[in-house]
Amino acid sequence: MSKTSGITSTGGADVDAVVVGAGFGGLYAVHKLRNGLGLNVQAFDSAGDVGGTWYWNRYPGALSDTESYCYRFSFDKDLLREGRWKSRYLTQPEILDYLGGFADRYDLRRSYQFGTKVTAARFDEKDCLWHVTTDKGCTITSKYLVTGLGLLSATNRPAFKGIDGFKGLTYHTGAWPQGVDLSGKRVGVIGTGSTGVQVIIALAAIAKHLTVFQRSAQYVVPIGNWPESTEKIDGYKANYDAIWKQVKDSALAFGFAESTVPAMSVSEQDRERIFEDAWNRGGGFYFMFGTFSDIATSPEANAAAADFIRKKISQIVKDPDTARKLMPVDLYAKRPLCGTDYYDVYNRSNVTLADVKSNQIAEFTPGGIRLQSGAEHALDVVIFATGFDAVDGNYARIDLRGRGDVTMRDKWKEGPLGYLGMMEADFPNFFMILGPNGPFTNLPPSIETQVEWIADTIEHMERRGARTIEPTQAAEDEWIATCRTIADMTLFPKAQSWIFGANIPGKKNAVMFYMAGLGNYGTALRAVKESGYGTMIFDRTPTLAE
Ligand code: FAD
Ligand code: NAP
């Protein structure tokens, strides 16, 4: 890589900033730092092009469950005005197209080297630069390192016995190749999370036979996806100022007002009516947070919502044994799920539900999957909808070293840390987009908020002529404690899911999100800036001898 003169206050670097990732986060970071601040930026993605999540997750049925009008950037009013969509929710090809158009609009691809994985990044205290190494054998130096590695990006592919001997094909939904046609095939899907639900709905209609390997039954409500008229879309566009203000001041940033009414404060009849209305309206987050204020915090409210969904399952699914297997008995406290006619799928004659909690997957055989009972399911294709090593998964895959050669793997061995979901003590000039302990929301508005804060912070650094910035350990400890306290006020830590790292065998159960919402998060970020970055250390004395 050729050496270019950076414009930052640290001379001698190849570039001012390295950005990793070409999803919503990385793309916006390149735009803000290069086009906004005039920095010299080199960006990388292991993918062949832009898109991040939407580049990798091309599985049949892949869809956003944030409504189309607010699963996008908000900073450019012309871009908002030009927005095009057909239905209430965006399909994967539409989002990929949107991000491709975004890259074209701001000429972002020229800053990227695609098909290139960052394998290591080391902060050198002697030159105060990041030394970033890729799998292409190149090392580049930069003052700033900004990572948009994705929080649902490092795929989790459980190692099943016998898998190497399976004669059919296997795919992980999060690394889906182009051009796969599953029509007429005997397909098995392992996993019934958000992804599983979508791929199951899509494949039931085209597979010769679909076997769903369900470990945990899930609470799934209708998504409510329908075409949106030009008038409706124009209405959003005319109202965007108010919409984005509401989104960014709200907790979940999903574009609806979260309920302030406790579930038990209304009569049982009213509660049923409110749940029924939400069922007909559609939306997983709406069902959990738009109906009542305490479904995620009060066991009684949670049980009422869970009972309602179980009742729906018993009404929809014709075979009582299948209905019973589909009914979750644990808390309704994972990432809320939704889909179109999900439970109806199990009334189809070409769909079989295998409950692999009571009867686990024993092994893959050459012709399919054998359960512990000895029952074998013959399959041509097995789809792993088994999720992700979420939030810190991609960080663990990079040899990331800060001051004194401290490794991120070591710092995070009891669970990921992170200040404001963006920074880490002992890792100077390092900024994560959607790093650990950031907000739990519809993500593009949080990404925007974070990238804008990062750009402001870098601008502040350059105006001040500072060489390094990093949070104090005390500030980071306080932030983590705050995140823990807030999370413990909810029922989420009691459920086994990726949100607390419970889906990966051996991963420590740790707090990974700031659950007080985007509005409060924005206030916290502004407070840091307005305090003159009082929680940060500028130009800290190196810990290593020169
Ligand atoms: P990503 O889009 O995940 O991009 C990260 C990029 O970093 C990837 O392209 C990856 O290749 C690259 N990368 C990682 N490590 C390296 C490395 N070492 N070297 C080089 N490149 C690297 N969120 C919502 O708010 N609403 C939704 O409806 C929604 N639907 C989703 C549906 C699916 C199927 C999935 C998987 C996630 C969904 N999400 C949704 C979450 C989604 O991930 C975010 O909304 C958003 O797209 C994240 O953008 P990002 O840029 O932070 O990360
Ligand atoms: P996930 O929620 O972690 O679900 C993974 C599924 O695989 C679970 O059903 C899990 O069962 C199962 N599983 C994992 N290992 C298994 C094993 N060894 N044997 C059997 N089953 C196993 O992952 P995901 O569905 O990919 O979703 C991850 C996140 O991505 C979502 O929560 C959401 O944030 C985002 N997403 C959003 C959408 C959307 O609607 N817009 C779509 C897809 C993804 P257990 O539950 O028992 O662990």
XYZ file of C-alpha atoms and ligand atoms in Angstrom:
647
model
C 0.000 0.000 0.000
C 1.459 3.331 -0.964
C 2.289 5.844 1.706
C 0.179 8.984 1.507
C 0.482 12.079 3.633
C -2.299 12.251 6.152
C -3.869 15.514 7.182
C -4.131 14.664 10.859
C -1.837 15.930 13.577
C 0.106 12.675 13.614
C 2.554 12.585 10.755
C 4.076 9.468 9.294
C 0.922 7.410 8.991
C -0.086 5.794 5.728
C -3.594 7.139 6.201
C -5.502 9.135 8.785
C -8.102 6.469 9.455
C -8.733 2.820 8.730
C -12.393 1.825 8.628
C -13.365 -1.843 8.740
C -16.788 -2.907 7.457
C -19.026 -1.840 4.589
C -22.455 -2.166 6.210
C -24.530 0.779 7.387
C -21.852 1.587 9.980
C -18.656 1.410 7.945
C -20.159 3.187 4.933
C -21.402 6.105 6.992
C -18.052 6.303 8.806
C -16.177 6.544 5.504
C -18.576 9.250 4.359
C -18.288 11.302 7.561
C -14.524 10.978 7.945
C -13.483 11.263 4.310
C -16.149 13.458 2.739
C -17.033 15.358 5.921
C -13.733 15.862 7.760
C -11.444 15.491 4.740
C -9.469 12.641 6.278
C -7.516 10.220 4.222
C -9.351 6.907 4.743
C -8.600 3.322 3.806
C -11.469 0.905 4.324
C -11.679 -2.886 4.207
C -14.360 -5.531 4.084
C -13.970 -9.267 3.703
C -17.113 -9.205 1.563
C -16.912 -8.708 -2.191
C -18.901 -5.472 -2.064
C -20.829 -3.150 0.216
C -23.903 -4.193 2.224
C -22.650 -5.909 5.391
C -25.558 -7.903 6.850
C -27.454 -7.536 3.601
C -24.530 -8.716 1.484
C -24.157 -11.917 3.502
C -27.760 -12.800 4.436
C -29.262 -13.597 1.034
C -31.315 -16.533 2.269
C -34.871 -16.938 0.939
C -37.263 -14.730 2.873
C -34.623 -12.361 4.305
C -36.458 -9.231 5.352
C -36.071 -6.318 7.737
C -38.606 -6.166 10.546
C -38.064 -2.455 11.046
C -40.577 -0.596 8.904
C -39.266 0.570 5.537
C -39.581 4.271 6.299
C -37.124 4.090 9.189
C -34.695 1.338 8.223
C -32.459 3.877 6.490
C -30.201 6.858 7.047
C -31.844 10.084 8.114
C -29.062 12.658 7.748
C -29.586 13.494 4.062
C -33.006 14.979 3.321
C -32.645 14.528 -0.431
C -31.815 10.874 0.044
C -34.907 10.517 2.217
C -37.056 12.235 -0.386
C -35.719 9.926 -3.089
C -36.348 6.778 -0.984
C -38.239 4.024 -2.802
C -40.009 1.023 -1.366
C -43.041 -1.104 -2.113
C -44.089 -2.717 1.132
C -44.166 -2.056 4.825
C -40.892 -3.959 5.255
C -37.811 -4.056 3.063
C -36.554 -7.251 1.478
C -32.853 -8.117 1.488
C -32.397 -7.213 -2.221
C -34.021 -3.820 -1.604
C -31.702 -3.023 1.315
C -28.653 -4.200 -0.597
C -29.724 -1.982 -3.476
C -30.219 0.951 -1.096
C -26.735 0.548 0.394
C -25.216 0.131 -3.075
C -26.928 3.374 -4.105
C -25.683 5.031 -0.930
C -22.110 4.005 -1.779
C -22.509 5.390 -5.310
C -24.053 8.632 -4.120
C -21.053 9.442 -1.927
C -18.468 7.657 -4.060
C -17.538 5.383 -1.172
C -16.348 2.253 -2.965
C -13.098 3.904 -4.036
C -11.973 3.954 -0.390
C -12.531 0.218 0.025
C -10.460 -2.825 -0.559
C -13.042 -5.623 -0.730
C -12.399 -9.316 -0.262
C -9.897 -8.346 2.412
C -10.111 -9.416 6.011
C -8.421 -7.459 8.758
C -6.623 -10.086 10.821
C -4.695 -7.979 13.329
C -4.489 -4.408 14.586
C -1.879 -3.239 17.078
C -1.529 0.185 18.656
C 2.144 1.104 18.748
C 2.934 3.407 21.638
C 6.141 4.573 19.998
C 4.550 6.181 16.955
C 1.010 6.443 18.390
C -0.343 4.688 15.316
C -2.477 1.683 14.611
C -0.707 -0.988 12.570
C -3.471 -2.829 10.758
C -2.733 -6.143 9.040
C -4.884 -7.918 6.479
C -5.123 -11.456 5.193
C -3.532 -10.191 1.976
C -0.280 -9.807 3.904
C -0.286 -6.029 3.955
C 0.139 -3.775 6.999
C -1.042 -0.178 6.943
C -0.579 2.488 9.625
C -3.232 4.971 10.655
C -3.960 7.394 13.458
C -7.558 6.250 13.918
C -9.119 2.811 13.724
C -12.897 2.697 13.267
C -14.582 -0.702 13.238
C -18.082 -1.409 11.951
C -17.711 -5.185 12.205
C -21.402 -5.827 12.786
C -23.032 -7.216 15.904
C -24.799 -10.030 14.068
C -22.109 -10.942 11.605
C -19.750 -13.652 12.926
C -21.678 -16.804 12.077
C -22.289 -19.541 14.647
C -22.094 -22.942 13.027
C -22.365 -25.692 15.645
C -20.057 -28.642 15.021
C -22.366 -31.638 14.712
C -20.962 -35.137 14.731
C -20.743 -36.708 11.293
C -21.196 -33.482 9.344
C -18.195 -34.133 7.106
C -19.782 -37.357 5.898
C -23.094 -35.719 4.919
C -23.555 -36.164 1.172
C -25.971 -33.266 0.769
C -25.347 -29.534 0.832
C -25.178 -27.265 3.878
C -25.574 -23.501 4.056
C -25.429 -20.987 6.889
C -28.020 -18.253 6.413
C -25.424 -15.610 7.341
C -23.065 -16.636 4.523
C -25.572 -17.466 1.821
C -24.173 -17.911 -1.700
C -25.904 -16.476 -4.736
C -27.994 -18.642 -7.020
C -29.166 -21.380 -4.624
C -32.433 -22.999 -5.740
C -34.106 -25.189 -3.146
C -37.338 -25.869 -4.954
C -38.243 -29.542 -5.008
C -35.561 -30.434 -2.434
C -35.820 -32.148 0.959
C -34.601 -29.382 3.202
C -33.814 -29.330 6.918
C -33.619 -26.067 8.849
C -31.806 -26.013 12.190
C -32.882 -22.992 14.240
C -36.080 -21.071 14.819
C -34.851 -17.561 15.699
C -35.653 -14.481 13.562
C -33.744 -15.996 10.658
C -35.195 -19.473 11.021
C -38.723 -18.073 11.064
C -38.134 -16.184 7.805
C -36.402 -18.992 5.961
C -38.961 -21.566 7.161
C -41.870 -19.443 5.887
C -40.157 -18.964 2.514
C -39.052 -22.562 2.022
C -42.277 -24.250 3.105
C -43.802 -22.951 -0.106
C -41.115 -24.338 -2.418
C -39.393 -27.302 -0.776
C -40.493 -30.828 -1.556
C -40.307 -31.455 2.170
C -39.196 -29.178 4.979
C -38.052 -30.517 8.356
C -37.708 -27.891 11.064
C -35.273 -28.825 13.844
C -36.550 -26.728 16.718
C -34.558 -26.583 19.950
C -36.448 -23.764 21.693
C -40.029 -22.964 20.812
C -40.464 -19.241 20.123
C -43.087 -16.564 20.521
C -43.797 -15.368 16.967
C -46.390 -12.719 16.149
C -47.494 -11.598 12.659
C -45.215 -9.067 10.966
C -48.075 -7.322 9.139
C -46.360 -6.940 5.793
C -48.442 -5.381 3.069
C -47.932 -3.090 0.080
C -47.659 0.626 0.843
C -49.254 3.079 -1.562
C -47.450 6.067 -3.049
C -49.714 8.315 -0.953
C -48.714 6.516 2.229
C -45.016 6.744 1.359
C -45.358 10.427 0.434
C -47.016 10.937 3.816
C -43.937 9.589 5.584
C -41.710 11.774 3.449
C -43.715 14.898 4.217
C -43.508 14.137 7.919
C -39.887 13.032 8.155
C -38.675 15.830 10.452
C -41.177 14.838 13.118
C -40.635 11.120 12.472
C -36.873 11.241 13.007
C -37.225 13.433 16.068
C -39.589 10.864 17.571
C -37.329 7.964 16.534
C -34.178 9.475 18.027
C -35.882 10.566 21.259
C -37.592 7.210 21.741
C -36.259 4.091 23.439
C -36.314 1.558 20.625
C -36.166 3.835 17.573
C -38.679 1.645 15.735
C -40.938 4.552 14.799
C -43.769 3.838 17.250
C -44.396 5.344 20.662
C -43.591 2.798 23.357
C -46.549 2.168 25.636
C -46.614 3.795 29.066
C -49.505 1.624 30.305
C -48.746 -1.316 32.640
C -50.494 -4.499 31.517
C -52.232 -5.154 34.810
C -53.582 -1.601 35.044
C -56.315 -2.469 32.531
C -59.068 -5.060 32.679
C -58.497 -8.530 31.260
C -60.920 -7.739 28.462
C -59.038 -4.577 27.502
C -55.739 -6.431 27.691
C -57.015 -9.062 25.247
C -58.291 -6.354 22.914
C -54.950 -4.515 22.968
C -53.045 -7.738 22.257
C -55.521 -8.623 19.487
C -55.097 -5.179 17.895
C -51.315 -5.550 18.042
C -51.561 -9.037 16.534
C -53.531 -7.592 13.619
C -51.262 -4.541 13.284
C -48.132 -6.705 13.146
C -44.566 -6.214 14.338
C -42.545 -8.078 16.958
C -41.160 -5.049 18.761
C -44.581 -3.407 18.668
C -46.201 -6.430 20.289
C -43.656 -6.442 23.112
C -43.233 -2.696 23.648
C -46.144 -0.930 21.943
C -48.913 -2.766 23.776
C -47.865 -2.344 27.406
C -44.961 -0.741 29.187
C -43.918 -3.707 31.314
C -43.951 -6.907 29.254
C -40.152 -6.942 29.317
C -39.950 -6.109 33.019
C -42.920 -7.597 34.902
C -43.320 -11.390 35.134
C -47.093 -10.994 35.356
C -47.328 -8.792 32.256
C -44.906 -11.080 30.460
C -47.051 -14.116 31.293
C -50.155 -12.371 29.953
C -48.477 -11.710 26.600
C -47.085 -15.258 26.499
C -50.529 -16.731 27.264
C -52.057 -14.710 24.447
C -49.513 -16.000 21.922
C -49.869 -19.607 23.150
C -53.626 -19.305 22.721
C -53.070 -18.159 19.130
C -50.795 -21.150 18.476
C -53.434 -23.547 19.762
C -56.047 -21.889 17.526
C -53.884 -21.902 14.388
C -52.039 -25.230 14.497
C -54.382 -28.121 13.757
C -52.366 -31.046 15.115
C -52.449 -30.750 18.935
C -49.099 -32.484 19.412
C -47.388 -30.117 16.963
C -49.131 -27.146 18.590
C -47.869 -28.252 22.006
C -44.294 -28.526 20.721
C -44.534 -25.047 19.193
C -45.659 -23.455 22.456
C -42.843 -21.861 24.416
C -43.064 -22.266 28.178
C -40.215 -19.956 29.148
C -40.190 -16.160 29.426
C -41.111 -13.992 26.457
C -37.806 -12.140 26.718
C -35.659 -12.795 23.684
C -35.384 -10.509 20.674
C -39.067 -10.335 19.592
C -39.881 -12.342 16.480
C -42.443 -11.859 13.744
C -43.364 -13.324 10.398
C -46.241 -13.880 8.006
C -48.390 -16.913 8.879
C -45.514 -18.620 10.693
C -47.596 -21.101 12.677
C -49.772 -21.933 9.621
C -46.657 -23.430 8.042
C -47.018 -26.391 10.402
C -50.444 -27.256 8.955
C -48.819 -28.033 5.616
C -48.399 -31.673 4.621
C -44.828 -31.049 3.399
C -43.609 -29.697 6.768
C -42.433 -31.731 9.766
C -41.491 -30.311 13.145
C -38.701 -32.146 14.948
C -38.424 -31.117 18.593
C -34.689 -31.402 19.193
C -34.859 -30.211 22.774
C -36.481 -33.418 24.007
C -34.907 -35.531 21.253
C -31.561 -33.988 20.381
C -29.662 -34.120 17.121
C -27.300 -37.067 17.568
C -25.403 -36.801 14.291
C -25.410 -36.114 10.607
C -25.502 -39.273 8.508
C -24.587 -39.452 4.806
C -28.289 -39.080 3.978
C -29.562 -36.663 6.603
C -29.845 -36.108 10.346
C -30.325 -38.743 13.035
C -31.897 -37.846 16.356
C -31.063 -39.440 19.682
C -34.189 -41.581 19.483
C -32.711 -43.157 16.339
C -35.241 -41.481 14.031
C -33.566 -40.323 10.828
C -34.676 -37.432 8.604
C -33.614 -37.835 4.977
C -32.349 -34.523 3.592
C -30.761 -33.109 0.450
C -29.890 -29.790 2.055
C -29.394 -28.618 5.641
C -29.673 -24.938 6.476
C -27.959 -23.625 9.556
C -30.162 -20.819 10.880
C -28.127 -21.071 14.053
C -27.325 -17.406 14.469
C -24.216 -15.519 15.358
C -21.449 -15.142 17.880
C -23.052 -11.792 18.524
C -21.645 -8.381 19.399
C -17.999 -9.234 20.209
C -17.704 -12.278 17.896
C -15.875 -10.466 15.121
C -13.624 -8.679 17.632
C -12.464 -12.025 19.016
C -11.519 -13.055 15.471
C -9.014 -10.181 15.135
C -5.721 -10.063 17.030
C -6.484 -6.654 18.508
C -3.857 -5.115 20.785
C -3.847 -1.827 22.647
C -1.368 -0.125 24.964
C 1.312 -2.336 26.477
C 0.356 -5.043 23.966
C -2.806 -5.783 25.961
C -5.076 -7.992 23.839
C -8.795 -7.427 23.479
C -9.355 -11.157 23.905
C -7.745 -10.907 27.356
C -9.566 -7.725 28.334
C -12.881 -9.227 27.314
C -12.353 -12.775 28.579
C -15.085 -12.392 31.228
C -17.389 -10.795 28.644
C -17.046 -7.787 26.390
C -16.585 -4.364 27.947
C -16.702 -1.069 26.076
C -17.408 2.536 26.959
C -20.547 4.022 25.363
C -20.606 1.018 23.030
C -17.795 2.666 21.096
C -14.487 2.836 22.956
C -12.243 0.745 25.183
C -9.764 1.807 27.861
C -6.140 1.156 26.802
C -7.165 1.210 23.126
C -6.409 4.794 22.036
C -7.969 6.348 18.929
C -10.118 3.258 18.540
C -13.835 3.588 17.811
C -16.339 0.770 17.456
C -19.698 1.164 15.733
C -22.252 -1.035 17.529
C -19.558 -2.263 19.895
C -20.515 -3.882 23.213
C -22.821 -1.947 25.523
C -24.358 0.272 22.917
C -28.124 0.764 22.534
C -30.585 -2.074 21.852
C -32.750 -0.554 19.096
C -33.688 -0.396 15.468
C -30.066 -0.082 14.444
C -29.587 2.485 11.650
C -30.564 5.422 13.926
C -28.126 4.177 16.586
C -25.416 3.707 13.974
C -25.956 7.265 12.753
C -25.822 8.611 16.293
C -22.586 6.778 16.996
C -20.822 7.648 13.747
C -21.714 11.324 14.159
C -20.329 11.264 17.711
C -17.143 9.557 16.498
C -16.690 12.153 13.742
C -17.273 14.994 16.230
C -14.739 13.464 18.612
C -12.130 13.105 15.887
C -12.754 16.673 14.782
C -12.262 17.780 18.392
C -8.992 15.823 18.528
C -7.681 17.465 15.410
C -8.659 20.972 16.509
C -6.935 20.392 19.796
C -3.878 18.884 18.119
C -4.102 15.782 20.286
C -2.307 12.594 19.373
C -4.419 10.163 21.390
C -7.785 9.831 23.098
C -9.088 6.971 25.233
C -11.663 6.630 27.997
C -10.618 6.422 31.615
C -10.990 2.989 33.183
C -13.262 4.541 35.816
C -15.627 5.922 33.158
C -15.751 2.566 31.423
C -16.392 0.687 34.690
C -19.219 3.069 35.512
C -20.777 2.638 32.071
C -20.674 -1.166 32.331
C -22.210 -1.015 35.817
C -24.965 1.249 34.476
C -25.664 -1.167 31.612
C -25.794 -4.091 34.062
C -28.160 -2.264 36.419
C -30.527 -1.351 33.594
C -30.433 -4.835 32.052
C -31.174 -6.417 35.433
C -34.343 -4.347 35.651
C -35.603 -6.328 32.650
C -36.411 -10.011 32.138
C -33.979 -10.318 29.209
C -31.006 -11.650 31.222
C -33.209 -14.511 32.441
C -33.795 -15.813 28.899
C -31.196 -17.833 27.025
C -30.316 -15.896 23.892
C -27.530 -14.136 22.028
C -28.388 -10.837 23.733
C -26.403 -11.978 26.788
C -24.107 -14.380 24.962
C -26.014 -17.493 26.056
C -26.231 -18.991 22.548
C -22.541 -19.840 22.208
C -21.277 -22.807 24.240
C -18.622 -21.590 26.687
C -19.311 -17.886 26.133
C -19.603 -15.970 29.393
C -23.060 -14.626 30.130
C -22.401 -10.894 30.145
C -24.235 -7.656 29.655
C -23.774 -6.502 26.044
C -26.315 -3.690 25.629
C -27.349 -0.344 27.055
C -31.080 -0.982 27.462
C -32.213 2.500 28.459
C -32.984 3.450 24.874
C -31.663 5.688 22.129
C -33.074 8.919 23.568
C -31.195 8.455 26.853
C -28.146 7.209 25.006
C -28.043 10.384 22.897
C -28.257 12.420 26.094
C -25.331 10.484 27.578
C -23.220 11.102 24.468
C -24.016 14.805 24.451
C -23.036 15.022 28.115
C -19.575 13.625 27.347
C -19.064 16.138 24.570
C -20.426 19.071 26.570
C -18.148 18.203 29.499
C -15.192 18.754 27.153
C -14.691 14.985 27.026
C -14.174 14.865 30.781
C -14.282 11.064 30.808
C -11.394 10.803 28.359
C -7.636 10.925 28.626
C -5.860 12.904 25.918
C -2.206 12.243 25.100
C -1.668 9.749 27.867
C 1.977 8.980 28.666
C 2.964 5.726 26.968
C 3.163 2.654 29.186
C 6.081 1.237 27.205
C 9.622 2.586 27.366
C 10.478 4.590 24.257
P -22.858 -5.346 9.258
O -23.910 -4.915 8.325
O -22.946 -6.607 9.956
O -21.463 -5.151 8.531
C -20.258 -5.587 9.095
C -19.260 -5.824 7.988
O -17.963 -5.956 8.572
C -19.516 -7.109 7.209
O -19.676 -6.832 5.837
C -18.282 -7.964 7.458
O -17.883 -8.692 6.319
C -17.246 -6.903 7.837
N -16.188 -7.440 8.682
C -16.316 -7.979 9.923
N -15.110 -8.327 10.391
C -14.208 -8.006 9.437
C -12.799 -8.123 9.349
N -12.067 -8.644 10.323
N -12.193 -7.702 8.215
C -12.914 -7.154 7.190
N -14.263 -7.025 7.230
C -14.888 -7.440 8.346
N -31.473 -4.600 12.536
C -32.531 -3.777 12.632
O -32.427 -2.732 13.280
N -33.699 -4.067 11.987
C -33.839 -5.180 11.249
O -34.909 -5.422 10.706
C -32.748 -6.069 11.151
N -32.830 -7.193 10.406
C -31.754 -8.035 10.359
C -31.855 -9.185 9.593
C -30.814 -10.075 9.548
C -30.895 -11.300 8.691
C -29.651 -9.851 10.327
C -28.525 -10.841 10.347
C -29.531 -8.692 11.063
C -30.579 -7.769 11.069
N -30.494 -6.575 11.772
C -31.558 -5.736 11.831
C -29.225 -6.174 12.377
C -28.274 -5.598 11.289
O -27.099 -6.302 11.437
C -28.123 -4.084 11.468
O -29.361 -3.454 11.258
C -27.131 -3.420 10.497
O -27.272 -3.877 9.193
C -25.708 -3.556 11.003
O -24.848 -2.781 10.203
P -23.289 -2.727 10.534
O -22.660 -1.905 9.497
O -23.081 -2.330 11.938
O -22.771 -4.218 10.460
P -30.743 -16.719 16.898
O -31.819 -15.811 17.293
O -29.566 -16.853 17.786
O -31.407 -18.138 16.652
C -30.605 -19.268 16.434
C -31.469 -20.503 16.424
O -30.633 -21.635 16.223
C -32.202 -20.734 17.741
O -33.460 -21.279 17.468
C -31.306 -21.730 18.449
O -31.969 -22.500 19.415
C -30.877 -22.566 17.267
N -29.645 -23.305 17.531
C -28.417 -22.806 17.747
N -27.543 -23.799 17.946
C -28.246 -24.953 17.866
C -27.909 -26.325 18.001
N -26.655 -26.710 18.284
N -28.882 -27.246 17.834
C -30.140 -26.862 17.570
N -30.537 -25.592 17.439
C -29.593 -24.635 17.584
O -30.147 -16.329 15.446
P -30.899 -15.672 14.207
O -32.217 -16.282 14.022
O -29.959 -15.683 13.069
O -31.171 -14.179 14.666
C -30.130 -13.397 15.241
C -30.559 -11.956 15.254
O -30.431 -11.398 13.933
C -32.013 -11.707 15.589
O -32.289 -11.788 16.959
C -32.230 -10.349 15.008
O -31.681 -9.368 15.806
C -31.429 -10.430 13.718
N -32.323 -10.858 12.625
C -33.405 -10.084 12.351
C -34.287 -10.475 11.388
C -35.504 -9.671 11.118
O -36.611 -10.122 11.320
N -35.360 -8.491 10.658
C -34.070 -11.642 10.657
C -32.949 -12.397 10.956
C -32.076 -12.001 11.946
P -32.061 -21.968 20.934
O -33.046 -20.861 20.919
O -32.479 -23.157 21.695
O -30.677 -21.503 21.310
